PDB file of C-alpha atoms in Angstrom:
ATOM      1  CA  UNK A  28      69.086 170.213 -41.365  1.00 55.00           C
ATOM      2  CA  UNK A  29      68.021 172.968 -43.450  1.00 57.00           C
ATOM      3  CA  UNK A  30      69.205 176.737 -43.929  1.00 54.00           C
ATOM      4  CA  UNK A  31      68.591 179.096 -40.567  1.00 60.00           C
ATOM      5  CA  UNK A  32      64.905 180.732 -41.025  1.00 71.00           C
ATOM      6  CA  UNK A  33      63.545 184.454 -39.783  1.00 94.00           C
ATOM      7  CA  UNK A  34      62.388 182.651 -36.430  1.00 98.00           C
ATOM      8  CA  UNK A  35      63.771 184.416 -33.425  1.00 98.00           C
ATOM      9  CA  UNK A  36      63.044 181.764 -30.313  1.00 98.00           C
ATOM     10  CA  UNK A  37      62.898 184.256 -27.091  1.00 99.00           C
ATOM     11  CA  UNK A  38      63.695 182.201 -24.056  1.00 98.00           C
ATOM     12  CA  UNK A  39      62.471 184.496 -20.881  1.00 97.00           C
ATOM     13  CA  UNK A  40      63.833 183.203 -17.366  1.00 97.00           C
ATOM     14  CA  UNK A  41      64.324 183.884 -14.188  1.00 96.00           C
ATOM     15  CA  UNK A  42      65.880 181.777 -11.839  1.00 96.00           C
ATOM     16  CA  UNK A  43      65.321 178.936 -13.821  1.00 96.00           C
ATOM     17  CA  UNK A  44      68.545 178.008 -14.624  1.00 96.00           C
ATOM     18  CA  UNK A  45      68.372 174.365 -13.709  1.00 96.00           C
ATOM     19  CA  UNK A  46      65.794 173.930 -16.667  1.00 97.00           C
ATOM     20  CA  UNK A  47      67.574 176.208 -19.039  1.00 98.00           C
ATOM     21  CA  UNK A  48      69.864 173.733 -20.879  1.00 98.00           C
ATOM     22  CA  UNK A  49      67.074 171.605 -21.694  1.00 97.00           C
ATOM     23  CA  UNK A  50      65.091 174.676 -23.391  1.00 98.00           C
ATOM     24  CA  UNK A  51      68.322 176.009 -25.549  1.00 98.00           C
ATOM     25  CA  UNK A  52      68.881 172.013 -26.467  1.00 98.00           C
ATOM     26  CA  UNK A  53      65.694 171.879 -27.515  1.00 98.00           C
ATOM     27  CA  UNK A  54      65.819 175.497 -29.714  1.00 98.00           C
ATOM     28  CA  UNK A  55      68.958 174.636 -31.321  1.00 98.00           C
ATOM     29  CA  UNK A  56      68.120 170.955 -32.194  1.00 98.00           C
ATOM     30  CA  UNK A  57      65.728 172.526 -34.753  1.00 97.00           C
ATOM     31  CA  UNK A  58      65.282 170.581 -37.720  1.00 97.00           C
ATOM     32  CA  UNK A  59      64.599 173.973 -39.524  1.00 96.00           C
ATOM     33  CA  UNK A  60      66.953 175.658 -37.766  1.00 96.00           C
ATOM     34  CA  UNK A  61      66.014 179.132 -35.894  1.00 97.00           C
ATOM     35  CA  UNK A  62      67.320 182.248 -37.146  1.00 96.00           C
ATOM     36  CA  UNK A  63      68.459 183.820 -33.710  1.00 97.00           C
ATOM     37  CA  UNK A  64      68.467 182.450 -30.000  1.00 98.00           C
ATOM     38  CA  UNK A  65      67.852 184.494 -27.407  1.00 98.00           C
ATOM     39  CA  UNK A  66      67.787 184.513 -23.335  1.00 98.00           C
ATOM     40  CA  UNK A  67      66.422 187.504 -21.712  1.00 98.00           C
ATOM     41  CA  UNK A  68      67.687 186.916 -17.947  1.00 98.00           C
ATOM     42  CA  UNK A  69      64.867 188.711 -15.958  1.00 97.00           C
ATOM     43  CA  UNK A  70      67.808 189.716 -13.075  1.00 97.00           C
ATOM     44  CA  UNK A  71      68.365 185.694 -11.576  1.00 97.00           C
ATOM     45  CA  UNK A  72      70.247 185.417  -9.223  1.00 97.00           C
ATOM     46  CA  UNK A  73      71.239 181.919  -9.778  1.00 97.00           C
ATOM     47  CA  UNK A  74      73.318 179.994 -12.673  1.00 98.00           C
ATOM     48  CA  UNK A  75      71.223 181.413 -15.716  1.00 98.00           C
ATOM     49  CA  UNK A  76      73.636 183.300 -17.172  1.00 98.00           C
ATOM     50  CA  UNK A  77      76.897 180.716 -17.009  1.00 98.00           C
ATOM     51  CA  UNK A  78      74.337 178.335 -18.599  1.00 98.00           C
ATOM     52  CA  UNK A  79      73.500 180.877 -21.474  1.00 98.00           C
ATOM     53  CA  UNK A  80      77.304 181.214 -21.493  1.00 97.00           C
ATOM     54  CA  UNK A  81      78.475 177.617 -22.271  1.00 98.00           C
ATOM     55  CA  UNK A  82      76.802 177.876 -25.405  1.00 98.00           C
ATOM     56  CA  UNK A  83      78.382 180.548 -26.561  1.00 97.00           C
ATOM     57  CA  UNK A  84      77.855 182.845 -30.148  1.00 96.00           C
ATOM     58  CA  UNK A  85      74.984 180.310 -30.344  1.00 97.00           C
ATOM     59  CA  UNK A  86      72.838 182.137 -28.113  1.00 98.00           C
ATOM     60  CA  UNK A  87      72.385 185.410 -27.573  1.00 98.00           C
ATOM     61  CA  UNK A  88      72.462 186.800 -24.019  1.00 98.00           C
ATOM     62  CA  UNK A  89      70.303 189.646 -22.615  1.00 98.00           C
ATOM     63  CA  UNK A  90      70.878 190.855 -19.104  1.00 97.00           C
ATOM     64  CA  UNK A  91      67.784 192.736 -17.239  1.00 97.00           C
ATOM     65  CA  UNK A  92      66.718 193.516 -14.099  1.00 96.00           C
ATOM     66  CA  UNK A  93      64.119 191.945 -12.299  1.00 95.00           C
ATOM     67  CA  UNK A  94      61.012 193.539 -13.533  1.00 94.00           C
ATOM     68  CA  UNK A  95      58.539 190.606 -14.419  1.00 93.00           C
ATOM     69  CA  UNK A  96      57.879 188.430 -17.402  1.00 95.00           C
ATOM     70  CA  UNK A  97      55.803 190.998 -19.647  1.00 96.00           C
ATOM     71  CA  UNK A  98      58.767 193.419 -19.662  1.00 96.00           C
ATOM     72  CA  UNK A  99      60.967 190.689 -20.401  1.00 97.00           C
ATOM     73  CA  UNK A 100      59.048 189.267 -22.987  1.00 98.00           C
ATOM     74  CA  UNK A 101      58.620 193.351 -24.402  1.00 98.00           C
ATOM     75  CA  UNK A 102      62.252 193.399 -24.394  1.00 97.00           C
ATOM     76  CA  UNK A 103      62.576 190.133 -26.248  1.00 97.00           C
ATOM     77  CA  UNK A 104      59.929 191.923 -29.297  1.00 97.00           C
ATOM     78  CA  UNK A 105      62.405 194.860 -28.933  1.00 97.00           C
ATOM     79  CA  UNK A 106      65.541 192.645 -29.357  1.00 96.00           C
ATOM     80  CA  UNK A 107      64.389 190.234 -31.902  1.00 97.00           C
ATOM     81  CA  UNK A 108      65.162 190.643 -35.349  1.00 96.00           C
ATOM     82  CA  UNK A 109      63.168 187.882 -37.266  1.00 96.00           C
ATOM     83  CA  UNK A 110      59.988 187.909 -38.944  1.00 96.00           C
ATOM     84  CA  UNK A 111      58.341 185.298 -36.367  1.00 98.00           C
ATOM     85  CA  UNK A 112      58.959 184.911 -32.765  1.00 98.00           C
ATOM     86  CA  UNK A 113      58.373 181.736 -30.412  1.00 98.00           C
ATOM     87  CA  UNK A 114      58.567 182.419 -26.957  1.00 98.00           C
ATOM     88  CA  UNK A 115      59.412 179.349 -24.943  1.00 98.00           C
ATOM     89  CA  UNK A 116      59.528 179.497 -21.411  1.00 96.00           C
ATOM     90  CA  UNK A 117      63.035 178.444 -19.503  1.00 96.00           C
ATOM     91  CA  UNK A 118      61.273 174.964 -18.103  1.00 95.00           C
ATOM     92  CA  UNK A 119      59.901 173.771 -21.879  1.00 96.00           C
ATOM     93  CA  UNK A 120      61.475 172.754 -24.784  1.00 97.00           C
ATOM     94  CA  UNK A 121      60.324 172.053 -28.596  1.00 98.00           C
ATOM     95  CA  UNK A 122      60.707 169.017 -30.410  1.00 98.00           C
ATOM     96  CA  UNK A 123      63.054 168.766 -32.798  1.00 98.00           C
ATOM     97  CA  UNK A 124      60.380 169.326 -35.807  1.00 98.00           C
ATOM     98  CA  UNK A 125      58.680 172.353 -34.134  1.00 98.00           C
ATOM     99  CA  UNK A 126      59.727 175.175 -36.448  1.00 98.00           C
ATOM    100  CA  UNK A 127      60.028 173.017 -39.579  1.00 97.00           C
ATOM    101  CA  UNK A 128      56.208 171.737 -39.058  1.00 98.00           C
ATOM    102  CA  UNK A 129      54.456 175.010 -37.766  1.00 98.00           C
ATOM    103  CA  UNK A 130      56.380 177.018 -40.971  1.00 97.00           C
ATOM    104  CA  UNK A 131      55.395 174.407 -43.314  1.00 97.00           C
ATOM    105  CA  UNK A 132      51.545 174.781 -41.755  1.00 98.00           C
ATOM    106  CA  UNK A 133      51.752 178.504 -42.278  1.00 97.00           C
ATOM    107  CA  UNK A 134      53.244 178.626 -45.531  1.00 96.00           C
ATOM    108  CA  UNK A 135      50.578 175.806 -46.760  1.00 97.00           C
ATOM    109  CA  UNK A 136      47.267 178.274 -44.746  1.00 97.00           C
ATOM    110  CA  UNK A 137      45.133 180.333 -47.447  1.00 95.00           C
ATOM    111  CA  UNK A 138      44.804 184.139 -47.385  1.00 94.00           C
ATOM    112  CA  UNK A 139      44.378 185.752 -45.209  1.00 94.00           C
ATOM    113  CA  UNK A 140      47.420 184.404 -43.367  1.00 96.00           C
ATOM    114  CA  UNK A 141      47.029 183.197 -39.725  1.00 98.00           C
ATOM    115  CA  UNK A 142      48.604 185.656 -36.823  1.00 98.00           C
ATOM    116  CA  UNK A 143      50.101 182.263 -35.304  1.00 99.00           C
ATOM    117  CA  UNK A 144      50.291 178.799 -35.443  1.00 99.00           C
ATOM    118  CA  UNK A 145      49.606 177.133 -32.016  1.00 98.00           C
ATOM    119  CA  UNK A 146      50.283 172.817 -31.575  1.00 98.00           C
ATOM    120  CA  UNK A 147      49.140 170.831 -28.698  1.00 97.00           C
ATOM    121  CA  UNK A 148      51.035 169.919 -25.805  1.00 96.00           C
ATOM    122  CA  UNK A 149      52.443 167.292 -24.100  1.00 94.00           C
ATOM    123  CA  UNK A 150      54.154 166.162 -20.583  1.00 91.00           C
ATOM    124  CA  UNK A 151      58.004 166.735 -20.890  1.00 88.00           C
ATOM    125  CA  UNK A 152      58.699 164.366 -18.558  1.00 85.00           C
ATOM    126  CA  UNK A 153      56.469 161.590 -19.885  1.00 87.00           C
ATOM    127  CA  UNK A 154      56.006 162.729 -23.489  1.00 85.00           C
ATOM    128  CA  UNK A 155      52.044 162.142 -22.974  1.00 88.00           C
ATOM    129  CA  UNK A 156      49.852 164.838 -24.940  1.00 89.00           C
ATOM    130  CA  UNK A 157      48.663 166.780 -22.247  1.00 86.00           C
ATOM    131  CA  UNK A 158      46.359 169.145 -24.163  1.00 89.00           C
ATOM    132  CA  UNK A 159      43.109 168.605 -26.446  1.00 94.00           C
ATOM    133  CA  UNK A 160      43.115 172.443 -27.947  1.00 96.00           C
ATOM    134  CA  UNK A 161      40.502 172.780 -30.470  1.00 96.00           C
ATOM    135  CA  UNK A 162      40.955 174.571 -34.042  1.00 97.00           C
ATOM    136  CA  UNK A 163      40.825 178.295 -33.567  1.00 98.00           C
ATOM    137  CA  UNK A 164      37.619 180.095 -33.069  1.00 96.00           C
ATOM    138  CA  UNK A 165      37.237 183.661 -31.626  1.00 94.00           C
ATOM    139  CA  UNK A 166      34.044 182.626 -29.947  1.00 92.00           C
ATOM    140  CA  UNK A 167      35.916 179.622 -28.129  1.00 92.00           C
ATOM    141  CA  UNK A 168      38.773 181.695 -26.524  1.00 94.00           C
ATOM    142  CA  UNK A 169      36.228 184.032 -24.859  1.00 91.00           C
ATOM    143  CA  UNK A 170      35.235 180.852 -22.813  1.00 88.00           C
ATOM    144  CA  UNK A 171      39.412 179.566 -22.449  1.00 89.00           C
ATOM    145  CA  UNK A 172      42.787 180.274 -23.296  1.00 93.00           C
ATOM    146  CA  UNK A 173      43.673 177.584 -25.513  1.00 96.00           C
ATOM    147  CA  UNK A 174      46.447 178.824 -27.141  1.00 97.00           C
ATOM    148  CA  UNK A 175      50.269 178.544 -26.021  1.00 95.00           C
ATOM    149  CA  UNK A 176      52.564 181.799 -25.831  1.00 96.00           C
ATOM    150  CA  UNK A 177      55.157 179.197 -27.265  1.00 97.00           C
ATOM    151  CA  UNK A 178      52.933 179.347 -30.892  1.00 98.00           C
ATOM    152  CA  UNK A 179      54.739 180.611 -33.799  1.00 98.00           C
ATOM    153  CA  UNK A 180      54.161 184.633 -34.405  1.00 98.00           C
ATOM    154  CA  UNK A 181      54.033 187.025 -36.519  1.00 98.00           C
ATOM    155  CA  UNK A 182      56.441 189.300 -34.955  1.00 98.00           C
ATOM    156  CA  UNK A 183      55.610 192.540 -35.841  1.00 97.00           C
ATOM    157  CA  UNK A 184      51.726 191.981 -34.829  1.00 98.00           C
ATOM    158  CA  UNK A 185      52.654 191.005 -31.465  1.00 98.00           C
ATOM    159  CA  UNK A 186      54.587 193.971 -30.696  1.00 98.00           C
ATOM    160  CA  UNK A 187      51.852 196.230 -31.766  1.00 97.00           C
ATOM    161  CA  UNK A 188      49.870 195.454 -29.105  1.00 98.00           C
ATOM    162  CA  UNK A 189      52.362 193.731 -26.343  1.00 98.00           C
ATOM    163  CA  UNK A 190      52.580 192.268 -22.987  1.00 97.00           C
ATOM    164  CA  UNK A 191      50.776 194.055 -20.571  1.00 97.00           C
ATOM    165  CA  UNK A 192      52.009 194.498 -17.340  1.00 94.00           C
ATOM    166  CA  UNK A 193      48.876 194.219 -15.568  1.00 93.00           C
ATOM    167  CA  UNK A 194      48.885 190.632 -15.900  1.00 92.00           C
ATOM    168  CA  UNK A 195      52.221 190.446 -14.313  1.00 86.00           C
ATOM    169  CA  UNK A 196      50.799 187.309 -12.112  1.00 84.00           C
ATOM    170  CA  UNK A 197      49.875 185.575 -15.130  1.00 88.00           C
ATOM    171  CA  UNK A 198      47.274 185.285 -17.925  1.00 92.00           C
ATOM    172  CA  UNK A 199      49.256 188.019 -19.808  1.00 95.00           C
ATOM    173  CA  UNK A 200      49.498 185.245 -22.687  1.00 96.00           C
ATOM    174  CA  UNK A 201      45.381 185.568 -22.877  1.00 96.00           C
ATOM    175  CA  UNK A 202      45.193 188.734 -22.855  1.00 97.00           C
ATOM    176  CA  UNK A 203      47.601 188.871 -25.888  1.00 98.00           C
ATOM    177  CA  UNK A 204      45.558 186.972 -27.665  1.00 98.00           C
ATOM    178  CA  UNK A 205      42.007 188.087 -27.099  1.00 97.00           C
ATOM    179  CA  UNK A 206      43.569 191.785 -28.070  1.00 98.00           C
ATOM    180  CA  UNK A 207      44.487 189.870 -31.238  1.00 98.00           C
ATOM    181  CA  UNK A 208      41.235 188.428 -31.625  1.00 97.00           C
ATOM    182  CA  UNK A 209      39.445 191.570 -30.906  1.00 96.00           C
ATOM    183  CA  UNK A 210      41.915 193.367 -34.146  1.00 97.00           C
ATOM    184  CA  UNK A 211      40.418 190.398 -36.500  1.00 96.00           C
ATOM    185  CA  UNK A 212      43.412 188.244 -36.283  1.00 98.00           C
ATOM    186  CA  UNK A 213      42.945 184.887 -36.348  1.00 97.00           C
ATOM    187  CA  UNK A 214      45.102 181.620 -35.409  1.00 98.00           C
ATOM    188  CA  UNK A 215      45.832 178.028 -36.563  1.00 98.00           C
ATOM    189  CA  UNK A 216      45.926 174.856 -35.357  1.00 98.00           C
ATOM    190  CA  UNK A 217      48.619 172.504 -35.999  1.00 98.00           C
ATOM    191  CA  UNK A 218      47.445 169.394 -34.282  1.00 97.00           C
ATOM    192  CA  UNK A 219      50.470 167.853 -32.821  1.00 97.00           C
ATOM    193  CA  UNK A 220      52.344 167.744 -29.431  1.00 96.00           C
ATOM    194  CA  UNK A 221      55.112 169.963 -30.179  1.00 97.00           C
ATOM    195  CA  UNK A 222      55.949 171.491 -27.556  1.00 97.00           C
ATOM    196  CA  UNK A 223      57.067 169.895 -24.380  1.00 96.00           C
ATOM    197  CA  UNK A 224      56.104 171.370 -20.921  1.00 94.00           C
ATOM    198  CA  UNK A 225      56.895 170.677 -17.374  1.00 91.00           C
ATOM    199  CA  UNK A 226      55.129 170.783 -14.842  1.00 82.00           C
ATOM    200  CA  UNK A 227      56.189 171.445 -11.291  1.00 63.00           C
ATOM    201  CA  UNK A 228      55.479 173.401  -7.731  1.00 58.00           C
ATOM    202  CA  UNK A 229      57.302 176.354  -9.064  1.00 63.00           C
ATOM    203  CA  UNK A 230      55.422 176.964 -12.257  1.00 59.00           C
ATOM    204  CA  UNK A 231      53.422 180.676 -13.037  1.00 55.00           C
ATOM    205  CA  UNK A 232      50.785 178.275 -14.129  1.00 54.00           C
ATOM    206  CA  UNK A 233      50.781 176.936 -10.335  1.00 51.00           C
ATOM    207  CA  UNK A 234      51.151 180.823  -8.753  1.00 51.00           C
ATOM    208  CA  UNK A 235      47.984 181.986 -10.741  1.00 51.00           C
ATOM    209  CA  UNK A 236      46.035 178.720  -9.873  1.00 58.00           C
ATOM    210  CA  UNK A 237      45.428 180.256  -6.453  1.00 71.00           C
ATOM    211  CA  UNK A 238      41.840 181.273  -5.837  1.00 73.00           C
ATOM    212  CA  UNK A 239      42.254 184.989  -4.747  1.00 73.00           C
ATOM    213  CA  UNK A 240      44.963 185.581  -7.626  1.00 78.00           C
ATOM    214  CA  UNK A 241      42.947 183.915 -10.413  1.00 79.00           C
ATOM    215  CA  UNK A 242      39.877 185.688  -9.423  1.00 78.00           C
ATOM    216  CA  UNK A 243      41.368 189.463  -9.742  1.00 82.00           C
ATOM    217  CA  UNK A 244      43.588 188.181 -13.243  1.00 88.00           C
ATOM    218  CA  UNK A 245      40.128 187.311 -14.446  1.00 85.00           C
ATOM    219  CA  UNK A 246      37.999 190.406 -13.464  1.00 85.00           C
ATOM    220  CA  UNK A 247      40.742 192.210 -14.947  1.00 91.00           C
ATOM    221  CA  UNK A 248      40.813 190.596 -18.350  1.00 92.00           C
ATOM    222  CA  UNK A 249      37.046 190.650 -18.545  1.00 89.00           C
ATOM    223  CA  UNK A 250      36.942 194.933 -17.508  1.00 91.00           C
ATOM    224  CA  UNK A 251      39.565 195.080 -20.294  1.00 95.00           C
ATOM    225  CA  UNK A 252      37.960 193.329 -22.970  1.00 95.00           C
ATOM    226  CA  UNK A 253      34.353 193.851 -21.941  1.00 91.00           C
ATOM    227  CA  UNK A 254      33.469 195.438 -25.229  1.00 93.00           C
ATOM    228  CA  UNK A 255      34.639 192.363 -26.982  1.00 94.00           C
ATOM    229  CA  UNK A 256      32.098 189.994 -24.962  1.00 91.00           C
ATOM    230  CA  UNK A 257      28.039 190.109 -25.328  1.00 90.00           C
ATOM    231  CA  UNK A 258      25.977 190.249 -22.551  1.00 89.00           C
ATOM    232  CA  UNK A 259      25.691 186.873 -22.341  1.00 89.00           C
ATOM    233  CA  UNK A 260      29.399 185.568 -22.812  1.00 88.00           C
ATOM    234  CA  UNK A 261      30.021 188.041 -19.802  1.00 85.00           C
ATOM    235  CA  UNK A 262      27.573 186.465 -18.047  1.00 84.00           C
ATOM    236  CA  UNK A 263      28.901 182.859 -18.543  1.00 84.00           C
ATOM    237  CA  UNK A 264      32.343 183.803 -17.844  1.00 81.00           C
ATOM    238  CA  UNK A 265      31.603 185.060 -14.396  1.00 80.00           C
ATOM    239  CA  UNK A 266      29.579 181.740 -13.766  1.00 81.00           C
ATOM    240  CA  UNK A 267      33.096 179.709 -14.612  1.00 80.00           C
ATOM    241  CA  UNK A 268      34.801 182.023 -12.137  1.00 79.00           C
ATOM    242  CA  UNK A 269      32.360 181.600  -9.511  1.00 79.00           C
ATOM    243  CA  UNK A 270      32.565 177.848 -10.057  1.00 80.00           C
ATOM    244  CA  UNK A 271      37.041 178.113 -10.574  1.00 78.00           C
ATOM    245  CA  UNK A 272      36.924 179.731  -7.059  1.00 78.00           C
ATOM    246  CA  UNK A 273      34.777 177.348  -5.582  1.00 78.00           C
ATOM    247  CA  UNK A 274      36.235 174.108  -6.841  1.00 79.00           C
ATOM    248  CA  UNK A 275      39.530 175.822  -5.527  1.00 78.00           C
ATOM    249  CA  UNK A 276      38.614 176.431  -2.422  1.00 77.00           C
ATOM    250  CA  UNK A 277      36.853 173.299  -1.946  1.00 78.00           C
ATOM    251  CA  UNK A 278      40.480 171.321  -2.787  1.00 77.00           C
ATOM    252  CA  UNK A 279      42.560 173.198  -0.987  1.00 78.00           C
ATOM    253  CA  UNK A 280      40.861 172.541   2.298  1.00 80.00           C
ATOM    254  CA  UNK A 281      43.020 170.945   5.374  1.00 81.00           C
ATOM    255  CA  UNK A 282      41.474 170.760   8.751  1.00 78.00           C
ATOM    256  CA  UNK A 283      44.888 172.444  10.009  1.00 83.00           C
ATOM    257  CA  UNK A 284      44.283 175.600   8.310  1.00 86.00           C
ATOM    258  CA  UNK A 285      44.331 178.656  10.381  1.00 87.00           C
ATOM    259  CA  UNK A 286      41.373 180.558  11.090  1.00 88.00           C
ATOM    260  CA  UNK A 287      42.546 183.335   9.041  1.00 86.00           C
ATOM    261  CA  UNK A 288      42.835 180.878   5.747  1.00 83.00           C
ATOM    262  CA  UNK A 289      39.178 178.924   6.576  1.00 83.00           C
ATOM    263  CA  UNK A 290      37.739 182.933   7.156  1.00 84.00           C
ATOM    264  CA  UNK A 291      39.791 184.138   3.564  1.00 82.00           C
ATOM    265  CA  UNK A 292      37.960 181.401   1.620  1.00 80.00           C
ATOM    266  CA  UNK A 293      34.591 182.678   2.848  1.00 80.00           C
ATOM    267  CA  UNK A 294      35.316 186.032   2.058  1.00 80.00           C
ATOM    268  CA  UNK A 295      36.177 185.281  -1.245  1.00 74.00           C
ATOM    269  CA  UNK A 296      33.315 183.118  -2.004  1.00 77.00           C
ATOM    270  CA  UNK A 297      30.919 186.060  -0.949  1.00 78.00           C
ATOM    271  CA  UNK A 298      33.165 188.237  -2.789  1.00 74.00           C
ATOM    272  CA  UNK A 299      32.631 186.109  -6.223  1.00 72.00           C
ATOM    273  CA  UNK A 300      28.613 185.750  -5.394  1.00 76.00           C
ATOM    274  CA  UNK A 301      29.279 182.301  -5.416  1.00 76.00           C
ATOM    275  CA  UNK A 302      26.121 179.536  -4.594  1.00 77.00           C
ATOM    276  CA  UNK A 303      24.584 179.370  -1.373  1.00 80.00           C
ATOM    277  CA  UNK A 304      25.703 175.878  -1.078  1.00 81.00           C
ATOM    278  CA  UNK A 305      29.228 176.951  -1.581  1.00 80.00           C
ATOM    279  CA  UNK A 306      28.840 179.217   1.396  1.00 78.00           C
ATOM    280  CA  UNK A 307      27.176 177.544   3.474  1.00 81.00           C
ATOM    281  CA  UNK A 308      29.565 174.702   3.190  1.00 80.00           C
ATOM    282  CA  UNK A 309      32.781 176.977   3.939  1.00 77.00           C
ATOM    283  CA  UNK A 310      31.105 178.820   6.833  1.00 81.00           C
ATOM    284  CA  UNK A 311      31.017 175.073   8.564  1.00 79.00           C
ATOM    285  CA  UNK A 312      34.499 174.686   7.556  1.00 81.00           C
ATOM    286  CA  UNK A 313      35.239 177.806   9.526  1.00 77.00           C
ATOM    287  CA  UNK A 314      33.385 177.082  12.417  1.00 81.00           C
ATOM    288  CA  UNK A 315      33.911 172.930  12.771  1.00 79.00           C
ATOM    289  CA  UNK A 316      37.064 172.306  10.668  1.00 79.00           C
ATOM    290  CA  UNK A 317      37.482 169.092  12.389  1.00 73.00           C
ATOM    291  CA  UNK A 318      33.944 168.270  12.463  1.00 70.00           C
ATOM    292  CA  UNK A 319      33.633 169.441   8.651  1.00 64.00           C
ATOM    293  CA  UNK A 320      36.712 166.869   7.968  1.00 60.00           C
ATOM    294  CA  UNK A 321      34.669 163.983   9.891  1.00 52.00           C
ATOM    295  CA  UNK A 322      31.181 164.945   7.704  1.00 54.00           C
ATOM    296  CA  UNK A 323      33.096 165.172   4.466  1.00 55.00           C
ATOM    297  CA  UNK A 324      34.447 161.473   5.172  1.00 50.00           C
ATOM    298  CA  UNK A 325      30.887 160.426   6.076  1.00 45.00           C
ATOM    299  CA  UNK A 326      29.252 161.890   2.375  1.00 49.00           C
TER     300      UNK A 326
END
């Protein structure tokens, strides 16, 4: 194991205590051992902090209240003291050779220096790489957010610009890094599965999934960042909305939905402009839902 590095590993979580022990395990089985831990409880109200507790002066314990995961994560730039920061959240972990393989990939990048070093992902149940992320180009995350919040950073970078609040209900990690993007900084890839993530009902990822959330997170990062996309990358993002909303809506259909869910789905379809298709197909499923279930069997 080699000598502690200036890597400050920010674990944010709230009410996640049950997956806790499995992220600080997995921060303090570094390899290249991290300079500082730290858990920024976000005001849980369940076991957090006697897990953060049992591991005593190894981890560093930061009580908050409850105000959401961008101030947490804000507090954890404000807290940290090393010259990189990896955020992991409470239900990953890293494997063991995370920090010693993403510093080794920085220290070996040309000049300019990358921003951050992002890996691939994979399954922390099954260990199976979940992620195909491709090598870092500005034009590519205009389409997708293919970078992790859990990539190695330059510290000091990130806290000039933040977590804004506005994304409270997610995508807050994309907007962080299309304002990087949009300052000239640029990221690498390291192409390993390196960091370990689990997936389950509870999961932000799950919460911002919903059609009607992930619509206004999206029109918000694209009215934020509208000077950094062309006419036509504007006009290709709102076409993957449309289609996001639909595909949504279209999965998430049960004939034992109430009228007021089948009659929400319309409205948002209309409200995203999506195809006539899409509506026409929706306004059957509010009028007929058992009918519609019969007809969808049929096709």
């Amino acid at each position: 194991m080699g000598l502690p590095t200036q890597v400050s590993i920010v674990v944010v979580c709230y009410n996640y205590g049950r997956f806790l022990s499995a992220a600080l395990d997995s921060a303090l089985g570094q390899t290249q051992p991290a300079g500082e831990i730290l858990v920024m409880d976000d005001g849980s109200t369940d076991e957090t902090r006697a897990v953060a507790g049992r591991y005593g002066s190894r981890v560093r314990y930061v009580a908050l209240s409850h105000q959401g995961v961008c101030p947490a994560r804000n507090g954890g730039l404000a807290e940290a003291k090393g010259k990189w920061i990896v955020f992991l959240d409470a239900d990953d972990a890293l494997e063991p050779r995370y920090l010693e393989k993403t510093l080794a990939a920085w220290q070996a990048a040309p000049e300019p220096k990358p921003a951050f070093v992002y890996t691939q992902r994979a399954d922390l149940l099954t260990g199976q790489t979940s992620s195909h992320f491709p090598e870092y180009d500005a034009s590519l995350l205009k389409q997708r957010n293919y970078v992790m919040v859990s990539s190695l950073m330059d510290k000091e970078i990130v806290r000039s610009i933040g977590f804004d609040s506005a994304f409270a209900g997610g995508l807050e990690d994309y907007d962080l890094f299309l304002s990087m993007a949009e300052r000239g900084y640029r990221g690498l890839l390291l192409n390993e599965p390196l960091l370990r993530v689990r997936t389950h009902p509870e999961s932000r990822s799950r919460q911002c999934g919903r059609p009607d959330e992930r619509w206004r997170l999206m029109s918000r990062l694209l009215s934020k960042h509208r000077s950094f996309f062309n006419a036509e990358e504007s006009k290709v993002w709102r076409r993957k909305m449309r289609e996001f909303v639909a595909a949504r809506i279209r999965e998430n259909r049960k004939p034992s939905d109430s009228m007021f869910s089948r009659v929400k789905g319309l409205l948002m379809l209309l409200r995203c402009r999506a195809p006539r298709a899409s509506l026409r197909e929706q306004l059957l499923f509010v009028l007929f839902p058992k009918q519609f279930e019969i007809r969808q069997t049929l096709w």
